[in-house]
mmCIF file of C-alpha atoms and ligand atoms in Angstrom:
data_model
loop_
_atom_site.group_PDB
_atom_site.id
_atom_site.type_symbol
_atom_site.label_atom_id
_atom_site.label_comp_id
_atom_site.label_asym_id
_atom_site.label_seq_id
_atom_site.Cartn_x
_atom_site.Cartn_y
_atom_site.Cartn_z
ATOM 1 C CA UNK A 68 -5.345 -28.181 10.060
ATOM 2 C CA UNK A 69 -6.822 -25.330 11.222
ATOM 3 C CA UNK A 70 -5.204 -21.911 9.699
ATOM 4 C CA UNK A 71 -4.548 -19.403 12.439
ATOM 5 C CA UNK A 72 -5.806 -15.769 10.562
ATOM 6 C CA UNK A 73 -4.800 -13.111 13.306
ATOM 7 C CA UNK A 74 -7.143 -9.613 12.573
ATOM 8 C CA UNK A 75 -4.481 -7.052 12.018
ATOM 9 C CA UNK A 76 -6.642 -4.503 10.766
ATOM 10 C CA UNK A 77 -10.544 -4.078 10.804
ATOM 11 C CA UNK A 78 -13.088 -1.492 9.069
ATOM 12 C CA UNK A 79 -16.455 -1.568 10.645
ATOM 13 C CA UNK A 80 -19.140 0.149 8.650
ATOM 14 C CA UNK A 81 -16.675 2.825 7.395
ATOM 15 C CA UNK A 82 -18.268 5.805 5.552
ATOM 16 C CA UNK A 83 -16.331 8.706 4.357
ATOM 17 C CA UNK A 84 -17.918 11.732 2.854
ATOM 18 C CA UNK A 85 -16.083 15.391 1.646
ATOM 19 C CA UNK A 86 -17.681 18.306 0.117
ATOM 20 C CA UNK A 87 -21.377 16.873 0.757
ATOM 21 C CA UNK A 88 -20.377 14.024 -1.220
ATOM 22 C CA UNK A 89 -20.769 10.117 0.035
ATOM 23 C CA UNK A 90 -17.176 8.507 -1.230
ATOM 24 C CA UNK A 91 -17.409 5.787 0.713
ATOM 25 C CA UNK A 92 -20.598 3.851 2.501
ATOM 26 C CA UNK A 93 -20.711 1.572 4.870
ATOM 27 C CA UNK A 94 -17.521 -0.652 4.118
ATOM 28 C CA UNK A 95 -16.409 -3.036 6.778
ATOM 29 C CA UNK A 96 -13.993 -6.029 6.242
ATOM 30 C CA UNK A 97 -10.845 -7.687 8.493
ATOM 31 C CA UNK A 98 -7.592 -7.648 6.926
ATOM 32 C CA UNK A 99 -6.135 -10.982 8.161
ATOM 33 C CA UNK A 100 -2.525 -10.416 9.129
ATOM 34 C CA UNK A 101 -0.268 -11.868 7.029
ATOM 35 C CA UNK A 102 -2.664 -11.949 4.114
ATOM 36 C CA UNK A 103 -2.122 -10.199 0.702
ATOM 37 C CA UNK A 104 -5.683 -8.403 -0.282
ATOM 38 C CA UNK A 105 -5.978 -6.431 -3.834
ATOM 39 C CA UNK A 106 -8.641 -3.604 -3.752
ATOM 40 C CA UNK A 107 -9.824 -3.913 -7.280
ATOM 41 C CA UNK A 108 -12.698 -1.713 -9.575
ATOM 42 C CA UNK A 109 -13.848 0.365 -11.692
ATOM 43 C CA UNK A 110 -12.031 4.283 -11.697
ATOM 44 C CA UNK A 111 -13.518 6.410 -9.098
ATOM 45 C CA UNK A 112 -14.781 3.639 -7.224
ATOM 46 C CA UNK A 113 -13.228 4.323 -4.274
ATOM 47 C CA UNK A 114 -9.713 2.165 -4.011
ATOM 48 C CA UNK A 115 -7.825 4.694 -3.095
ATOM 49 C CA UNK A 116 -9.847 6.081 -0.276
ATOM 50 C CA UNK A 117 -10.604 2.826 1.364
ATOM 51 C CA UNK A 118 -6.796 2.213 1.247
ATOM 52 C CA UNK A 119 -6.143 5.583 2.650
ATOM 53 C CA UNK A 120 -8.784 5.005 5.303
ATOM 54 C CA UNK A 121 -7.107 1.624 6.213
ATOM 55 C CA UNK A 122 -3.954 3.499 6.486
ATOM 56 C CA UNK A 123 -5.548 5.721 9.220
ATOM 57 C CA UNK A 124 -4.235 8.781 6.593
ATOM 58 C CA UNK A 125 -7.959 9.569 6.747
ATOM 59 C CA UNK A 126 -10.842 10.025 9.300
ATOM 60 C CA UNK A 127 -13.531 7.772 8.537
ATOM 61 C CA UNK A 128 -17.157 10.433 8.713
ATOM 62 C CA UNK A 129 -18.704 7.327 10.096
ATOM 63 C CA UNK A 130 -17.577 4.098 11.838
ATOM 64 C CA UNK A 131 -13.717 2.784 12.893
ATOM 65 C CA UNK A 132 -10.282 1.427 11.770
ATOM 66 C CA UNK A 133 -9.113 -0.353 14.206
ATOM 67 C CA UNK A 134 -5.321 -1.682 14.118
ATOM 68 C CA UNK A 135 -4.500 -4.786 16.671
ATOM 69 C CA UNK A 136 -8.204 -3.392 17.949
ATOM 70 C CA UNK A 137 -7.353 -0.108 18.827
ATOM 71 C CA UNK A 138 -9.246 2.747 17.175
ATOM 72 C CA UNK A 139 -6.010 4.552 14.693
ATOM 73 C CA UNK A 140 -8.046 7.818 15.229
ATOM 74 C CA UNK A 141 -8.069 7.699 19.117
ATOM 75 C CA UNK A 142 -4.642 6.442 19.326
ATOM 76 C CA UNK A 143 -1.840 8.324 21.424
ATOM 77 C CA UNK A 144 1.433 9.949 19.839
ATOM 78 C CA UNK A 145 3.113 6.596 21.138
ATOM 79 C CA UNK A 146 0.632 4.777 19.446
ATOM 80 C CA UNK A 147 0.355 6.726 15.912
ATOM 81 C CA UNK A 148 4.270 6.776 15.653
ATOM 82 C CA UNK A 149 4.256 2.478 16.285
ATOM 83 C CA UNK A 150 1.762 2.061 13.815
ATOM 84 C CA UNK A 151 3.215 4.616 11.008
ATOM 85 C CA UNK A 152 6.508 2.513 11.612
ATOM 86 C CA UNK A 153 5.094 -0.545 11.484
ATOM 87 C CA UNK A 154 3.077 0.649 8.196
ATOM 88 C CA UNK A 155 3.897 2.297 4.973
ATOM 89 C CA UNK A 156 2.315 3.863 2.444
ATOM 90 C CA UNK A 157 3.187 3.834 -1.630
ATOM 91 C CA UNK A 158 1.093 6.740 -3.110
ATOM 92 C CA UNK A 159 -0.527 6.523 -6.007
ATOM 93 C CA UNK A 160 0.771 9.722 -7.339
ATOM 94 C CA UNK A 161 4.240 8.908 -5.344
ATOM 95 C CA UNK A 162 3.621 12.228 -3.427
ATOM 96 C CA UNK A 163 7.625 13.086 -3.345
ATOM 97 C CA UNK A 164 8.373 16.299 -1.762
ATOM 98 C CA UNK A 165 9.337 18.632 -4.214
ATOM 99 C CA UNK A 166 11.733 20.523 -2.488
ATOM 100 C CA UNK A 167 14.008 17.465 -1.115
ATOM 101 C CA UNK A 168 16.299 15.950 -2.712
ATOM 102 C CA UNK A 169 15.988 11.715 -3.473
ATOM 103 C CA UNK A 170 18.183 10.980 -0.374
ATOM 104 C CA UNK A 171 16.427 13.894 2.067
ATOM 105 C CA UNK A 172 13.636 12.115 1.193
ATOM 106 C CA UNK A 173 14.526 8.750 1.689
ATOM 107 C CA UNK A 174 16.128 9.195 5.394
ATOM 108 C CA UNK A 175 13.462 11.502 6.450
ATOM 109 C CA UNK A 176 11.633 7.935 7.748
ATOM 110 C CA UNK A 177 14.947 7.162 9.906
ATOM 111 C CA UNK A 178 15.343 9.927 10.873
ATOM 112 C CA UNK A 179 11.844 9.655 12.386
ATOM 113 C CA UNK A 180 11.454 6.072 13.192
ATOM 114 C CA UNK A 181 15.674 5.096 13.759
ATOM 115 C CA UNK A 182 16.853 8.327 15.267
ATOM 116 C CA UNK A 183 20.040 6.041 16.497
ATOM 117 C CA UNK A 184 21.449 5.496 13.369
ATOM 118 C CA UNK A 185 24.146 7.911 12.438
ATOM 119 C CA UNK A 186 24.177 9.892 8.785
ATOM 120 C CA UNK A 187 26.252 7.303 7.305
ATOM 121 C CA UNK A 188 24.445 4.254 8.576
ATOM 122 C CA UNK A 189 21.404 6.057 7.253
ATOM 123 C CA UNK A 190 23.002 6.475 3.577
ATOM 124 C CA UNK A 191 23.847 2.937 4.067
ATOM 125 C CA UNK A 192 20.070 2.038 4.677
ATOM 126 C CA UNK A 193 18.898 4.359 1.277
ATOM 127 C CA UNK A 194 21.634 3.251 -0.789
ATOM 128 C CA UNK A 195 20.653 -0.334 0.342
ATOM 129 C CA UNK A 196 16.768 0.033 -0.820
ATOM 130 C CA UNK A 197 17.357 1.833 -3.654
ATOM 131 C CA UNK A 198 19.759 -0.736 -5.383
ATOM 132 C CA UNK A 199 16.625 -3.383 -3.931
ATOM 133 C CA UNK A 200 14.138 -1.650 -6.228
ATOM 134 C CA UNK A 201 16.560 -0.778 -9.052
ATOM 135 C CA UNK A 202 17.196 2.931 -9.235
ATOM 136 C CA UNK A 203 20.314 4.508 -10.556
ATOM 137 C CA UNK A 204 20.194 7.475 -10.847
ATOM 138 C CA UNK A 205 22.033 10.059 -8.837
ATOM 139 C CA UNK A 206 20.387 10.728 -4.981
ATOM 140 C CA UNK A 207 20.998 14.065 -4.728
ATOM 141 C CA UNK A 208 18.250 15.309 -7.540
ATOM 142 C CA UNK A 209 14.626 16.559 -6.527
ATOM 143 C CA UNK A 210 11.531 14.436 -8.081
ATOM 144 C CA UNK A 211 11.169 16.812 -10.653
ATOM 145 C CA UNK A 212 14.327 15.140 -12.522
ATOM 146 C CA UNK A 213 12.496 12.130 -12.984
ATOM 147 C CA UNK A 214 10.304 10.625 -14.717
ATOM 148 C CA UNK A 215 7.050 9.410 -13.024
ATOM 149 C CA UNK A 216 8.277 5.501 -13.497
ATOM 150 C CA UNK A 217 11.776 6.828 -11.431
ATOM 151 C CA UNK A 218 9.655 8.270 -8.844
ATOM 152 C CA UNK A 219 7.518 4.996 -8.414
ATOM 153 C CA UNK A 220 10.726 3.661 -7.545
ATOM 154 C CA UNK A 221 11.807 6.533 -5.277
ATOM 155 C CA UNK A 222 8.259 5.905 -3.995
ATOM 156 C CA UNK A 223 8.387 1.834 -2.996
ATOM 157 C CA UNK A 224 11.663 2.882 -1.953
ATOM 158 C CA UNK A 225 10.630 5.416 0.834
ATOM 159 C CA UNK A 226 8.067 2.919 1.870
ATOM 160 C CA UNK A 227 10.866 0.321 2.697
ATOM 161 C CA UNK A 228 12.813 2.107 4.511
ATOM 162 C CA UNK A 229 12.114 0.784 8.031
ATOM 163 C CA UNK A 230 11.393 -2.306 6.784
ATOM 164 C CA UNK A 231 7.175 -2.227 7.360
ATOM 165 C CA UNK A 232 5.058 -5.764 8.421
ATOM 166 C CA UNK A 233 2.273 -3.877 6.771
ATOM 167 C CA UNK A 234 2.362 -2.337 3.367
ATOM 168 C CA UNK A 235 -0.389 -0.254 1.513
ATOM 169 C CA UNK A 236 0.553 0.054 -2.103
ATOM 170 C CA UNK A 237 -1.369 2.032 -4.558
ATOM 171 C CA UNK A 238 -1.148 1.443 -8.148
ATOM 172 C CA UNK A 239 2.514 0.852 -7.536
ATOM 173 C CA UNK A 240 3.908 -0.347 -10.809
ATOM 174 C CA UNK A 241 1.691 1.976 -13.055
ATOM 175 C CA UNK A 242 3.984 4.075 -15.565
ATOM 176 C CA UNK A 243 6.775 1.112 -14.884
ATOM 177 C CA UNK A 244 8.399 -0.694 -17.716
ATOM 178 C CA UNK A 245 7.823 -4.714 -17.024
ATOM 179 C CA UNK A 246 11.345 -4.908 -15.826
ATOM 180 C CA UNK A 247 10.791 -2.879 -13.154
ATOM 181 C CA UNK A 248 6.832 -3.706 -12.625
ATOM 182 C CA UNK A 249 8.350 -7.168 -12.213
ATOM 183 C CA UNK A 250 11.209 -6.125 -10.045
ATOM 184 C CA UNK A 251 8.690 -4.338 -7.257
ATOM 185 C CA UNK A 252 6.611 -7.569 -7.818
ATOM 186 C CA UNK A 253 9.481 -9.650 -6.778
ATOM 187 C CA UNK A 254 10.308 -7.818 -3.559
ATOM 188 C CA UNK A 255 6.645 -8.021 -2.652
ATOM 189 C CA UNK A 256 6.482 -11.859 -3.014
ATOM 190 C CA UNK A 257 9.454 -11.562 -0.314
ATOM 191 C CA UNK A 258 7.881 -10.171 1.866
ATOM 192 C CA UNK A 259 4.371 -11.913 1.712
ATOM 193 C CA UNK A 260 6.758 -15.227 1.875
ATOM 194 C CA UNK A 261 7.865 -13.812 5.157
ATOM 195 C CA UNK A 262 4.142 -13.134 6.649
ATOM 196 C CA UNK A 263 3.868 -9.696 5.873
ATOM 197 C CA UNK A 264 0.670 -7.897 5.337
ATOM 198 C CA UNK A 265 -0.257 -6.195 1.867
ATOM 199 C CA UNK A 266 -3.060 -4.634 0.464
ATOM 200 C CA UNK A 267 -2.866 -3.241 -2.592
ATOM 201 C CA UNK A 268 -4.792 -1.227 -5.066
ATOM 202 C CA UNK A 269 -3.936 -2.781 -9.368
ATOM 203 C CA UNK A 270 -5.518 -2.437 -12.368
ATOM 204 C CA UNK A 271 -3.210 -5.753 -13.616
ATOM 205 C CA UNK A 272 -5.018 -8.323 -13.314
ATOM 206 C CA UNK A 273 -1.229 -10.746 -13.938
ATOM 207 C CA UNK A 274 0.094 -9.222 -10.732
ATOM 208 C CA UNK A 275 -3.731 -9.641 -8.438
ATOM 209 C CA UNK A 276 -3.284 -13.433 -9.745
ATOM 210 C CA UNK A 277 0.031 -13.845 -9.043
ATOM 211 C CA UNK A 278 0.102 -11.459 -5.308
ATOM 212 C CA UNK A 279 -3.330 -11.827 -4.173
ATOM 213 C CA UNK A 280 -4.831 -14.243 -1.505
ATOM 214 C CA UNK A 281 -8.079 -12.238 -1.989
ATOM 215 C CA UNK A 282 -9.557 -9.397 -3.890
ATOM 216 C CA UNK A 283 -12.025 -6.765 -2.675
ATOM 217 C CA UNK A 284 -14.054 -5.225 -5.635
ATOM 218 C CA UNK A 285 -15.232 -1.852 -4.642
ATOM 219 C CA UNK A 286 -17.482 0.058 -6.498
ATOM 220 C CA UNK A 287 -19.822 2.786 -6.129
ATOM 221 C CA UNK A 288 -17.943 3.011 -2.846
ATOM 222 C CA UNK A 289 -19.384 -0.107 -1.728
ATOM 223 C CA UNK A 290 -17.453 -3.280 -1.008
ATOM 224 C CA UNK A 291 -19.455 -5.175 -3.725
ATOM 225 C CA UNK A 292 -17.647 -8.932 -4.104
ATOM 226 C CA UNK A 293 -15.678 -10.816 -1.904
ATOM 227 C CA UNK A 294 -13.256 -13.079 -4.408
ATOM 228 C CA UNK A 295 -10.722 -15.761 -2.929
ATOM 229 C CA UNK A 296 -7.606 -16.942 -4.308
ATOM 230 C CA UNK A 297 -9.000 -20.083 -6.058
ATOM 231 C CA UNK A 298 -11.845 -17.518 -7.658
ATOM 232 C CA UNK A 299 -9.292 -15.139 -8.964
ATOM 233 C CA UNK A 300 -7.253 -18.051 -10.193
ATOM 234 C CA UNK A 301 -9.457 -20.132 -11.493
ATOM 235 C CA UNK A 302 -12.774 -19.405 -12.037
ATOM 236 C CA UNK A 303 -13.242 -17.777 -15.920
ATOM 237 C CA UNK A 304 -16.616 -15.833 -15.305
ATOM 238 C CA UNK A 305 -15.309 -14.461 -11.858
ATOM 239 C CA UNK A 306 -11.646 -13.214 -14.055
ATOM 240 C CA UNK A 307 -13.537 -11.998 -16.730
ATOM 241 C CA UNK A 308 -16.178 -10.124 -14.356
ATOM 242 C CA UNK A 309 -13.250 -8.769 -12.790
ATOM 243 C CA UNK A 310 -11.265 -7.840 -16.344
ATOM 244 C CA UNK A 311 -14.372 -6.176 -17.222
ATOM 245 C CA UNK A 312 -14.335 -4.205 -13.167
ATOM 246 C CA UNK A 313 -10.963 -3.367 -13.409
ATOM 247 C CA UNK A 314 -11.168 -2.154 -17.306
ATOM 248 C CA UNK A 315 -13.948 -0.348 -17.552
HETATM 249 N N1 ATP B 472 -11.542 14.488 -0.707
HETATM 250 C C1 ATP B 472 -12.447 14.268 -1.652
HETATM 251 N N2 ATP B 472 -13.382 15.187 -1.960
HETATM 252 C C2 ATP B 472 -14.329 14.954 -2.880
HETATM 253 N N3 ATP B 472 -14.407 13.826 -3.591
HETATM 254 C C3 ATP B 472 -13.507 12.894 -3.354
HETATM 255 C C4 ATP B 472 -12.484 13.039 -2.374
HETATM 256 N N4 ATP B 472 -11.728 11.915 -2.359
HETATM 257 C C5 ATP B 472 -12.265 11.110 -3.293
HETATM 258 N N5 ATP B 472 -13.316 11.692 -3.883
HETATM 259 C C6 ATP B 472 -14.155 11.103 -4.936
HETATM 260 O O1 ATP B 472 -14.440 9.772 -4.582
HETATM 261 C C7 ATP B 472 -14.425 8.907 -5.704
HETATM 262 C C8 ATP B 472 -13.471 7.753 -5.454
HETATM 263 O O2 ATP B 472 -12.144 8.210 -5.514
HETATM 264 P P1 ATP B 472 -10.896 7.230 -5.407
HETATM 265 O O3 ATP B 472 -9.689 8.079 -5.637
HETATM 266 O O4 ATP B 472 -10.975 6.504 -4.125
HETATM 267 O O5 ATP B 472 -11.166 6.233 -6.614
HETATM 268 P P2 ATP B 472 -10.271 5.044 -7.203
HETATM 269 O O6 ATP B 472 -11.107 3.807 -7.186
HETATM 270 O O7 ATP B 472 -8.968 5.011 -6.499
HETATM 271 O O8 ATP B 472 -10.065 5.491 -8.726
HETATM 272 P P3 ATP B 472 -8.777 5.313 -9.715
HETATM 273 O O9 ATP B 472 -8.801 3.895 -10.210
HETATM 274 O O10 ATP B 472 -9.077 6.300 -10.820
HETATM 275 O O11 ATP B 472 -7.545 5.679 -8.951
HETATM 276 C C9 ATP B 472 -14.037 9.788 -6.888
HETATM 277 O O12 ATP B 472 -15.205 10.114 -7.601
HETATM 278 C C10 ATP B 472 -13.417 11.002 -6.255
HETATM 279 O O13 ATP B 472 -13.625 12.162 -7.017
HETATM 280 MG MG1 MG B 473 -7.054 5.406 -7.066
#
């Protein structure tokens, strides 16, 4: 049988340069929808900016990202407000707003993309998400309160608010006990089992095996490797090449 792999998103020959400085060259690649990619490599590499790039949270300097094969930086307001609700970020420095309290910051997403729902539905919804990823402590506190596990949480929370098809998660259980690493791990297996898209950026190479249906190692800023499911799995000079990527 014949697997139908829908392109969801596409990079073609992305380059991305700031302060006369060549971050990224040349990357293209097709995320398949419903496919689970890790971005793996060395620090500095360039993870985070391709994933930023694929999130359209960045202009590309040279080539596109298209989503469903429209270019994300020539879309419309009606457009760029689908896609950010149909996507959602996790940050790899959580990037809570200071200033907000946990539960400001958690409804600020309904209140953008579910302006129907009324305050208490929407403390419903955050209450909901937040017992999901397992935080407890109290929602009216500002990020500062916490420690920069709690705000991982706070973080994957946010990002499930309106319940995204496409997810873009950044080092997302770094500074997380296993308990929780494993909890965040658990609700991302839920979703891939229901056909959602991920791509995320890990340094763990337990979570790429167990998560990933492919792994893009980027380095240099340069997509350098290609590995499949089977490779990551199962083949001992690809995991160790990639131990040694994702170590050094
Ligand atoms: N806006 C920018 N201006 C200048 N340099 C940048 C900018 N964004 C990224 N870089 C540089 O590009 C390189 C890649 O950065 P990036 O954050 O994508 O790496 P990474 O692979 O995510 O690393 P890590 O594993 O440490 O998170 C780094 O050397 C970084 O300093
Ligand atoms: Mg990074």
């Amino acid at each position: 049988m014949i697997e139908r792999m829908e392109s969801l998103l596409e990079l073609v020959h992305v380059g991305f340069s700031a302060q006369n400085q060549e971050v990224i060259r040349d990357v293209s690649w097709t995320y398949a929808e419903g496919k689970t990619t890790a971005l793996v490599g060395p620090s500095g590499g360039g993870k985070s900016t391709v994933l930023k790039l694929s999130a359209g949270l960045l202009v590309p300097s040279r080539g596109e990202v298209n989503f469903r094969g429209k270019n994300i930086s020539q879309m419309n307001r009606r457009e760029n407000l689908e896609f950010r609700g149909e996507g959602a970020v996790v940050f790899q420095d959580s990037a809570l707003w200071a200033n907000q309290t946990i539960h400001q910051i958690l409804e600020l997403p309904l209140r953008v993309h579910a302006p129907e729902l009324s305050p208490d539905a929407r403390l419903g919804r955050v209450r909901e998400v937040l017992r999901q990823v397992g935080y407890r402590k109290d929602i009216g506190i500002r990020p500062a309160m916490l420690s920069m596990g709690e705000q991982k949480l706070v973080a994957f929370a946010r990002a499930l608010m309106c319940r995204p098809r496409l997810l873009f998660l950044d080092e997302w259980t770094e500074s997380l006990d296993d308990r929780s690493a494993q909890r965040l791990v658990g609700l991302v297996r839920e979703r891939k089992a229901l056909g959602h898209t991920i791509i995320f950026v890990s340094h763990d190479l337990h979570i790429i095996r167990d998560l990933a249906d492919q792994a893009l190692v980027i380095s240099g800023g340069e997509l350098c490797m290609v590995l499949t499911e089977a490779q990551i799995k199962y083949d001992d000079n690809l995991s160790r090449f990639l131990e040694k990527e994702i170590a050094s």
